[in-house]
XYZ file of C-alpha atoms in Angstrom:
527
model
C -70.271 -52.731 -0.871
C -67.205 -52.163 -2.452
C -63.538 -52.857 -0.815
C -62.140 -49.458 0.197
C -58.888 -51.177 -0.566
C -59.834 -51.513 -4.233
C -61.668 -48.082 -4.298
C -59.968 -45.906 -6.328
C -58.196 -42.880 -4.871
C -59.165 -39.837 -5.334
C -56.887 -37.453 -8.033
C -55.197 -34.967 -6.246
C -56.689 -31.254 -7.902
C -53.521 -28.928 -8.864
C -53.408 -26.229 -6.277
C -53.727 -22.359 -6.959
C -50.033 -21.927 -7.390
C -49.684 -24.557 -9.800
C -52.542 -23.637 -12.010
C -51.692 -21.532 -15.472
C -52.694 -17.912 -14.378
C -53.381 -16.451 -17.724
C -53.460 -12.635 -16.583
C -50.295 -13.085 -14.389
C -47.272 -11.206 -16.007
C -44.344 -12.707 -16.078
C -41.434 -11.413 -14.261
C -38.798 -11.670 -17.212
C -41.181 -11.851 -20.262
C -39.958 -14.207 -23.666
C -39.509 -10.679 -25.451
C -37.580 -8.349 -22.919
C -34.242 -7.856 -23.178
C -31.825 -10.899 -21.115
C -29.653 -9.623 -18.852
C -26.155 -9.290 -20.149
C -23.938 -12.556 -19.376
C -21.562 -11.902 -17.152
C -17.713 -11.620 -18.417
C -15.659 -14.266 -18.741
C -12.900 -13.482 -16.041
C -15.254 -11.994 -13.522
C -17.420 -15.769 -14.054
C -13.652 -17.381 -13.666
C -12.960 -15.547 -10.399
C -16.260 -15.147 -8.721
C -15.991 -15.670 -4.648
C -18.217 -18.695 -3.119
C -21.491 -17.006 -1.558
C -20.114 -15.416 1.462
C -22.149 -16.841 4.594
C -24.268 -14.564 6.923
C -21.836 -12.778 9.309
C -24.253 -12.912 12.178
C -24.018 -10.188 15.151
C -19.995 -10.777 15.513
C -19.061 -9.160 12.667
C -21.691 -5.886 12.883
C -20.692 -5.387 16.369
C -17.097 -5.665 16.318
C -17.052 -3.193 13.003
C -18.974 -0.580 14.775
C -16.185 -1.342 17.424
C -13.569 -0.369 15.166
C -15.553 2.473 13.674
C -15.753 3.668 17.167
C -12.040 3.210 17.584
C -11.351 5.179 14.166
C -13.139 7.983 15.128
C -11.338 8.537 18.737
C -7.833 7.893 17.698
C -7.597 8.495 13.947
C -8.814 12.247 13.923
C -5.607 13.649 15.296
C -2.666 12.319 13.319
C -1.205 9.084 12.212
C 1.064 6.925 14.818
C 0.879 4.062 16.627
C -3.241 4.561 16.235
C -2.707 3.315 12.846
C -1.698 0.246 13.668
C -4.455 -0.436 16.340
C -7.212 0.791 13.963
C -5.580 -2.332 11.431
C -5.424 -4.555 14.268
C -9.363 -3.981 14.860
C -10.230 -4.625 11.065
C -8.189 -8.204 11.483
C -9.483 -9.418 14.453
C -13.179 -8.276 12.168
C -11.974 -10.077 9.313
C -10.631 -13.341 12.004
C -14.534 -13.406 12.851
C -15.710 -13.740 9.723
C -12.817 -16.765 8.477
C -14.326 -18.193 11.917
C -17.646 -17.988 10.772
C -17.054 -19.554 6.939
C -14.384 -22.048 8.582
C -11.650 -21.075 5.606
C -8.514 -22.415 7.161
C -5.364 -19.842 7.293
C -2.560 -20.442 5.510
C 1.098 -19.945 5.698
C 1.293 -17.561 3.193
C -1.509 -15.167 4.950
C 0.687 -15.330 8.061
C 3.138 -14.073 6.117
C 1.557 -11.025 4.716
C 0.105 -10.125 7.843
C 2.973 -10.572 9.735
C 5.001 -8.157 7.450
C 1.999 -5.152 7.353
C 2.369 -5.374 11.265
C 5.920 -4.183 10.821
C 5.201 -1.787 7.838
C 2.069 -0.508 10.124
C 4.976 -0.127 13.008
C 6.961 2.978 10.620
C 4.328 5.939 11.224
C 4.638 4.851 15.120
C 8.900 5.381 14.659
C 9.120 7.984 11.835
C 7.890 11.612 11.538
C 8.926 11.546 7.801
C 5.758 11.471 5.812
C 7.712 10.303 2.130
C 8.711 6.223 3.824
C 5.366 6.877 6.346
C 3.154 6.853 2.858
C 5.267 4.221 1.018
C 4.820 1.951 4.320
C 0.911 2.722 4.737
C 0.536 2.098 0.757
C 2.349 -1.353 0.952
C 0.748 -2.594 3.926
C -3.139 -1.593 2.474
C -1.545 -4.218 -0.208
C -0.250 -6.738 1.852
C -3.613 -6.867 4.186
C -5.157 -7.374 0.921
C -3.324 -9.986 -0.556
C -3.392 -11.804 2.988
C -7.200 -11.879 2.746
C -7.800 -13.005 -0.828
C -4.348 -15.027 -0.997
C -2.446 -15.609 -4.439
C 0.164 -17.625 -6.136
C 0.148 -16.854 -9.864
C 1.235 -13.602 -10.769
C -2.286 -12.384 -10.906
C -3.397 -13.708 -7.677
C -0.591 -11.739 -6.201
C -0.530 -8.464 -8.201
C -4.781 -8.258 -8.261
C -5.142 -9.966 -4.449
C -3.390 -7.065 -3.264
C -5.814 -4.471 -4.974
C -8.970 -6.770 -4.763
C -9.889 -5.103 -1.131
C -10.881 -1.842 -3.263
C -13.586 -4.358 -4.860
C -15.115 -5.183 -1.180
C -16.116 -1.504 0.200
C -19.120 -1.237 -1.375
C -20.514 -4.756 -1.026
C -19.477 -5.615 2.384
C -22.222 -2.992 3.861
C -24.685 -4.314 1.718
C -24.078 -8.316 2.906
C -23.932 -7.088 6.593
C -27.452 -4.863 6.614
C -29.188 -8.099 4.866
C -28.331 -10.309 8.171
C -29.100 -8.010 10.225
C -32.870 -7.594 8.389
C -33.360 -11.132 8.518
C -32.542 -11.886 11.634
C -34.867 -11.997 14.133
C -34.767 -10.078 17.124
C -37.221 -10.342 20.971
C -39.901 -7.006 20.757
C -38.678 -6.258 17.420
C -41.811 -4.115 16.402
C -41.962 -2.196 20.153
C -37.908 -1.199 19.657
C -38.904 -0.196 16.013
C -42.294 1.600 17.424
C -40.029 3.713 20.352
C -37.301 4.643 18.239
C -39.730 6.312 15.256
C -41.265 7.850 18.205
C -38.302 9.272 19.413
C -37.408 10.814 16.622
C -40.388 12.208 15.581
C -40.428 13.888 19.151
C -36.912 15.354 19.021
C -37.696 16.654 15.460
C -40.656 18.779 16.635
C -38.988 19.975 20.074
C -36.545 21.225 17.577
C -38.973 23.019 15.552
C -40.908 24.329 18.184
C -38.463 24.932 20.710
C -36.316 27.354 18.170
C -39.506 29.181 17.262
C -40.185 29.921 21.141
C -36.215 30.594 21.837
C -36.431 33.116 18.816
C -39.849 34.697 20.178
C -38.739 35.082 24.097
C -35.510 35.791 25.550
C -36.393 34.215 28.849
C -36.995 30.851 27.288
C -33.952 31.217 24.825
C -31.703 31.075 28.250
C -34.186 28.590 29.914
C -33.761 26.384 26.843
C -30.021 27.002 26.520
C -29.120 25.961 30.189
C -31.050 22.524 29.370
C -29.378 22.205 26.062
C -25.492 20.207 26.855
C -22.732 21.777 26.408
C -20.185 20.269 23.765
C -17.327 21.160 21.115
C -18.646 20.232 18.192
C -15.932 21.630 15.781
C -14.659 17.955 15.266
C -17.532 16.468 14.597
C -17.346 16.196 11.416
C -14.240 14.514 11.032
C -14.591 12.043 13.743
C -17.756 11.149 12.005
C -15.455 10.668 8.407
C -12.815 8.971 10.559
C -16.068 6.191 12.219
C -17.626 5.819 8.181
C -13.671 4.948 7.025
C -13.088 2.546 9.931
C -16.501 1.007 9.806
C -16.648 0.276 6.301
C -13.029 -0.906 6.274
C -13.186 -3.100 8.615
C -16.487 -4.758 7.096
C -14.826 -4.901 3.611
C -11.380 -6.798 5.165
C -14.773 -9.314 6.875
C -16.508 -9.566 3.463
C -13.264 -10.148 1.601
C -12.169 -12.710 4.240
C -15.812 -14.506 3.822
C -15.814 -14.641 -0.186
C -12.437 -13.583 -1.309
C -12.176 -13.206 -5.517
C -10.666 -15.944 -6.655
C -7.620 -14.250 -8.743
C -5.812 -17.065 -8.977
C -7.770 -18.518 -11.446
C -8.373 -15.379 -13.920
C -7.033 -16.603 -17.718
C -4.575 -15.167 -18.739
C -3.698 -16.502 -22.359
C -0.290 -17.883 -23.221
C 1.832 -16.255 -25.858
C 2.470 -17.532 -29.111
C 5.902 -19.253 -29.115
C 8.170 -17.830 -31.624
C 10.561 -19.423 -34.258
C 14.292 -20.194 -32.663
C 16.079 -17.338 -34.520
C 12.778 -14.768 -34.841
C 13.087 -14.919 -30.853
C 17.099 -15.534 -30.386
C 18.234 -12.954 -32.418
C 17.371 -9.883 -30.805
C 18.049 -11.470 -26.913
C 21.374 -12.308 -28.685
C 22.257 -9.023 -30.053
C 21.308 -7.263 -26.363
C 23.861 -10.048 -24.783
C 26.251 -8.773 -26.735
C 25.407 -5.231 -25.849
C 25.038 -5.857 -22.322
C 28.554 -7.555 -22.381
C 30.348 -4.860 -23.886
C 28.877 -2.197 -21.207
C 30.057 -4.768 -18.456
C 33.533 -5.265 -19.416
C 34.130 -1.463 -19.990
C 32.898 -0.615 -16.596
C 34.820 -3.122 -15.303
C 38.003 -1.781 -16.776
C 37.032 1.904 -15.442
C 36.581 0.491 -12.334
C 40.113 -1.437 -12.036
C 41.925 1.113 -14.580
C 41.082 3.938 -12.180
C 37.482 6.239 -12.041
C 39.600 9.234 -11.629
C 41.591 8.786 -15.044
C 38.313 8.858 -16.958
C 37.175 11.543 -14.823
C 40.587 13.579 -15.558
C 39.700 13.553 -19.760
C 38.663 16.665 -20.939
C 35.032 17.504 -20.705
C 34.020 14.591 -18.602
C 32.722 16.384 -15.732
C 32.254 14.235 -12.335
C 28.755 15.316 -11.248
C 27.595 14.525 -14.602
C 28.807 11.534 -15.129
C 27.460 10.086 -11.818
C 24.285 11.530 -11.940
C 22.747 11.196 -15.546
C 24.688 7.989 -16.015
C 22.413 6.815 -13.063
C 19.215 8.266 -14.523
C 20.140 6.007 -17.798
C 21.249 3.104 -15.989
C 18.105 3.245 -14.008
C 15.884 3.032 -17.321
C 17.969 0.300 -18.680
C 17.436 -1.771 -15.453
C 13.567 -1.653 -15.710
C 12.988 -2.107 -19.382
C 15.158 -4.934 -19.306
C 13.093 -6.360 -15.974
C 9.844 -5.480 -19.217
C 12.236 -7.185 -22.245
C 13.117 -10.522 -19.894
C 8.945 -10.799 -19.400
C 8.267 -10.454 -23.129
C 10.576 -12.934 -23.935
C 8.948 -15.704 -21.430
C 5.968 -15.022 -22.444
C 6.932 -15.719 -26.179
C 9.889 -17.848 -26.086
C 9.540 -21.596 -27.748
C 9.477 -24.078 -25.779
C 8.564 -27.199 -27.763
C 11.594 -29.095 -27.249
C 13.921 -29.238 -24.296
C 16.639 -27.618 -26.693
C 14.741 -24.601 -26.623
C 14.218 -24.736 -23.528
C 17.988 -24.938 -22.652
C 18.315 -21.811 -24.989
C 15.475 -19.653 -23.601
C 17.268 -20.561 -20.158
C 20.785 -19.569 -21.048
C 19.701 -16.482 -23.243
C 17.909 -15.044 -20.173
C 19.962 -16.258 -17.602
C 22.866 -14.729 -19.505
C 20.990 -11.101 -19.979
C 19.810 -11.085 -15.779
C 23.234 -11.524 -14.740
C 24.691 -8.965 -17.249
C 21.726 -6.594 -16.014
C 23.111 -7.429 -12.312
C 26.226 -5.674 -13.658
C 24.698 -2.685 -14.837
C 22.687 -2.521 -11.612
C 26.086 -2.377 -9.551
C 27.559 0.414 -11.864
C 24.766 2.736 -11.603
C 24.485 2.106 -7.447
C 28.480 2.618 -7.893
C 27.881 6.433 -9.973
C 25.458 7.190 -7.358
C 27.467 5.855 -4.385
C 30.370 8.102 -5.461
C 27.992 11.196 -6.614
C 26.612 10.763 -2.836
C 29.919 10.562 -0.966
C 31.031 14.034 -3.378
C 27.595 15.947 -3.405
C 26.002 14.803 -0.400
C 22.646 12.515 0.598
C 19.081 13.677 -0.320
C 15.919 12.496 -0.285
C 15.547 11.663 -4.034
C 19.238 10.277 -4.237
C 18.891 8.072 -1.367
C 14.963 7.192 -2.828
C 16.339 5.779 -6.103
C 19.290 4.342 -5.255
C 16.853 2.222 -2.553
C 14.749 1.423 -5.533
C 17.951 0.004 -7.967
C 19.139 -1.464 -5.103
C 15.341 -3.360 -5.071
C 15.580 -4.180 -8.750
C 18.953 -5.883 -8.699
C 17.615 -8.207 -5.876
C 14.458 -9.087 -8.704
C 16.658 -9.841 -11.146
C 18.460 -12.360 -8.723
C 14.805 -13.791 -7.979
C 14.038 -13.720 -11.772
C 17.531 -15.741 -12.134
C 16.726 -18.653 -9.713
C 13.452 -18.611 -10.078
C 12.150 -17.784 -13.443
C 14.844 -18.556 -15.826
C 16.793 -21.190 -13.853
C 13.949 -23.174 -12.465
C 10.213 -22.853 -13.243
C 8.769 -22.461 -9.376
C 6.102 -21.194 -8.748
C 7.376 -19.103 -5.471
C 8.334 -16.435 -7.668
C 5.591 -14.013 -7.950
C 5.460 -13.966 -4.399
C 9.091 -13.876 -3.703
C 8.719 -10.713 -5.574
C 6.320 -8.957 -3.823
C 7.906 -10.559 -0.351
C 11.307 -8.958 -1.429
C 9.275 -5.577 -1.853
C 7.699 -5.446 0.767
C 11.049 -6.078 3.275
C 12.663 -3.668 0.829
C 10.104 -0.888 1.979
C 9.721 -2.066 5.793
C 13.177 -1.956 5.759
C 13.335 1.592 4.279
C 11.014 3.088 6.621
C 12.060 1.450 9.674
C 16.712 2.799 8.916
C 15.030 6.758 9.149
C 15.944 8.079 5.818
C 15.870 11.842 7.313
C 17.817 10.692 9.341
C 20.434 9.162 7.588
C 20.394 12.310 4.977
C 21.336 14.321 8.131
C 23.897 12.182 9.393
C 25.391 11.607 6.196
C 25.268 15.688 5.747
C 27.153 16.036 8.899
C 29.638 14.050 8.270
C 29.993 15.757 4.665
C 30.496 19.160 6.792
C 32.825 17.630 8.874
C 35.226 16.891 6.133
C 34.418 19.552 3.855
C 33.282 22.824 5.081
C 30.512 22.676 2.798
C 27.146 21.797 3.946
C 23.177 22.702 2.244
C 21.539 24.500 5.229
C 18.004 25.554 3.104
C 17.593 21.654 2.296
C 18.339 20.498 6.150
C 16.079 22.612 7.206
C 13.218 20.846 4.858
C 13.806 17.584 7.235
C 11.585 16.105 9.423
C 12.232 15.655 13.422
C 13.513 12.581 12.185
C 17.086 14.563 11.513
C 16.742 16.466 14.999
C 19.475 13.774 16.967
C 21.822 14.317 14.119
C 21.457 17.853 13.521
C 21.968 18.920 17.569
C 26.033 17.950 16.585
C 26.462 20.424 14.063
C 28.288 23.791 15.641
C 25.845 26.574 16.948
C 25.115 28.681 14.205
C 24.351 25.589 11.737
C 22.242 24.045 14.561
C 20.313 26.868 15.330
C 19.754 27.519 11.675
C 18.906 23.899 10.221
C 16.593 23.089 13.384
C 14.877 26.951 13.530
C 11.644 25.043 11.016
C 11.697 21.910 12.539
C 11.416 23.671 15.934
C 8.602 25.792 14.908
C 6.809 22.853 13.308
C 6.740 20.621 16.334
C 5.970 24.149 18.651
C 2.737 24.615 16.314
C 1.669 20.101 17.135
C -0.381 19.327 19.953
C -1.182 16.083 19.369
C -2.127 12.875 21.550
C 0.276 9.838 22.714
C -1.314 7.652 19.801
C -0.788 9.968 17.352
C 2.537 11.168 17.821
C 5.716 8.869 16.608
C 8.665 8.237 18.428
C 11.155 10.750 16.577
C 8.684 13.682 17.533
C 9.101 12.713 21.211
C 12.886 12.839 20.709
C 13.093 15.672 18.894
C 10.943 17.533 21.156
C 13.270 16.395 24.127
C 16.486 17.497 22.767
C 15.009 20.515 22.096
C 13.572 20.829 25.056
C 16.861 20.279 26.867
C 18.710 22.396 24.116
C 16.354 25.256 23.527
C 16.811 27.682 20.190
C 16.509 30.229 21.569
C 15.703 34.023 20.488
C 18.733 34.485 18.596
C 18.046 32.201 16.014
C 17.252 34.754 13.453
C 20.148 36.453 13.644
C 22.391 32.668 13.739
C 20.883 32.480 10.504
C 21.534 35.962 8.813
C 25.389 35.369 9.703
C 24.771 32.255 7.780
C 23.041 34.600 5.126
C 20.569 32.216 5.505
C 16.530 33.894 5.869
């Protein structure tokens, strides 16, 4: 007998799967055509595999759907803002679910789209409503995918775009391979359903076509329901739904922008790159010191020389002063990115070249806010005036930042000190009530003058209404006749009406137009 502990085993036989199937087809065959390798910055940036969002996520989106559709169909308020707090507390979920830990920086920007969410529940002006909506869609953006480099903070705050049409995809996979209790009789009742509501349909129009009777028999069974905004609260639940699940998908596997390469410029030769920063110093300068002498040798002697007209002067000085103010901000970013910096004497030069040209660009920036202040104070405030003024205003405070913290120092804060200073520079915008402002500033203007621009007052929103109601009766019939018609034609909800409505509609409530408002205005010679 022989020792079964000496036998020899027995050889274990390949199984079926293993074994060479010679009349299986491959699934990418030797000779196909590869699939194309991905890109370079897209293999750079590519998010970690988000995880499953589980039955969180999916629920609490068709929550906010549900919320879009009953509060976002009627107008834009304070419903904005609860439709964005919805999508975060979607997007909290899934950084629950993934455990990414929240930064400073993302309590930051959403923080500040809060308060830029807050101006359509304040202002009735659409122009700062739109810039507010715009910059917080930006800053919600750049909160989920976060940023530090100048492309993590100009592309984080556009990479939600890149998340609507794969969050909806990632969510309908959990939900398929998850398993659910009497999946197959739930899948079973629901086909049945509808193939029984399909043929009642069929058949039941056929029999409601053939017999009156059963027309009204039918018809009395059938509920009873306004359908005409349907359609739109159906848009409104797709746009919140899908919103919402991109701000969870972007929160699970945000693009890693950060890390895109970007590649440096070639350093240039000490006087191929001085020269022409030196020459534009010296330019700069000489603009600087004459403005300073107009300003302490007196603006109305220049003004008094022949042909030197005032409103010219102010106005298309601005325009130019505006231009020179942002290709500058485009000439100091060229020269970083190709200024030599081998040795810490170039260094020391690229720094004092470019500190020198942002401070004399800080002067230029006052004179033209000084042309328009003075064009304003003669000419009155409008929309556009008041608009790019705001915006100068904006660019002198980058050119500080660019000071410290790009030519001075070499932080890293800056790219987000610039988009932190834009972002208070359009809360802060929308929240002071431009319309408003315009019509105070108008009133005043009248006050002192006489003179005041009825047919543009009247193109104000209800934002002006408070400041407007001072003016004497025939100018405040006249001005608020539009805006009174406007807010007479708005029937619109709590959530989707903004605080300056409700005022104006008060004061005019209290202080009605009245019938003779046509005729207040043809004294005026005003239609």
């Amino acid at each position: 007998m022989s020792d079964p502990s000496t036998a020899a085993a027995p050889q274990p036989q390949p199984s079926q799967s293993t074994m060479a199937d010679p009349f299986r087809v491959p699934s990418q065959p030797a000779w196909g055509p590869r699939p194309a390798p991905k890109p370079l910055w897209e293999r750079a940036t590519e998010p970690p595999k988000p995880a499953m969002p589980g039955l969180r996520v999916p629920a609490a989106g068709l929550a906010a759907g549900l919320l879009s559709a009953a509060v976002l169909s009627d107008g834009i308020g304070v419903n904005l803002l609860l439709c964005a707090l919805a999508a975060a507390v979607v997007a909290g979920l899934a950084v629950h679910r993934t455990g990414r830990r929240v930064r400073p920086w993302t309590l930051v920007w959403s923080g500040l789209t809060v308060v830029l969410l807050v101006v359509p529940a304040l202002s009735d002006a659409r122009w700062p409503t739109f810039l507010a909506v715009v910059m917080a869609v930006a800053l919600g953006s750049l909160a989920l995918h976060g940023g530090a480099r100048w492309t993590g903070v100009l592309l984080g705050s556009l990479g939600i775009w890149g998340h609507l049409t794969a969050s909806l995809p990632w969510v309908a996979s959990a939900l398929r391979s998850r398993q659910y209790p009497a999946r197959d009789r739930v899948v079973s009742l629901v086909k049945a359903s509808a193939v029984a509501v399909g043929l009642l349909a069929v058949f039941g129009g056929l029999f409601a076509s053939a017999d009156t009777g059963m027309a009204s028999l039918l018809g009395g069974l059938m509920p009873s329901a306004d359908l005409s905004g349907l359609p739109l609260r159906a848009l409104m639940f797709l746009v919140g739904l899908v919103v919402a699940l991109a701000a969870a998908h972007a929160a699970a596997a945000p693009r890693r922008w950060d890390l895109l390469p970007v590649k440096a410029g070639r350093p240039r030769g000490r006087v191929e790159w001085a020269v022409p920063l030196v020459a534009l110093n010296l330019l700069f300068g000489v603009f600087v010191l004459e403005q300073v002498l107009v300003l302490f040798g007196g603006y109305e002697a220049v003004m008094s020389k022949p042909g030197v007209l005032p409103a010219e002067y102010a106005r298309q000085g601005f325009w130019q002063l505006l231009w020179v103010t942002v290709l500058t901000l485009g000439v100091v970013g060229l020269a970083r990115r190709w200024a030599p910096r081998a040795t810490a004497a170039d260094r020391l030069m690229v720094k004092g070249l470019l500190g020198l040209l942002g401070t004399l660009t800080l002067g230029v920036v006052a004179s033209a806010l000084y042309r328009m202040l003075r064009y304003m104070d003669n000419f009155g405030l409008t929309r556009l005036r008041l608009s790019v003024a705001a915006v100068e205003l904006w660019l002198g405070v980058v050119f500080l930042l660019v000071i410290v913290g790009g030519v001075l120092t070499s932080r890293r804060w800056l790219p987000r000190a610039v988009m932190l200073s834009a972002a208070v520079a359009v809360g802060a915008f929308g929240l002071a009530g431009p319309d408003q402002l315009i019509a105070e500033q108008n009133v005043a203007h009248f006050q002192k003058t006489g003179h005041l621009d009825v047919a543009y007052l009247r193109t104000l929103s209800a934002d002006a209404v408070p400041a407007l109601e001072k003016l004497p009766d025939s100018y405040r019939v006249c001005t608020l006749l539009t805006i009174d018609q406007d807010l007479g034609d708005r029937t619109s909800p709590w959530y989707a009406t903004s605080l300056a409505e409700s005022r104006a509609r008060q004061i005019l409530r209290d202080h009605p137009i009245g019938a003779e408002a046509d005729l207040e205005c043809a004294r005026l010679g005003r239609p």
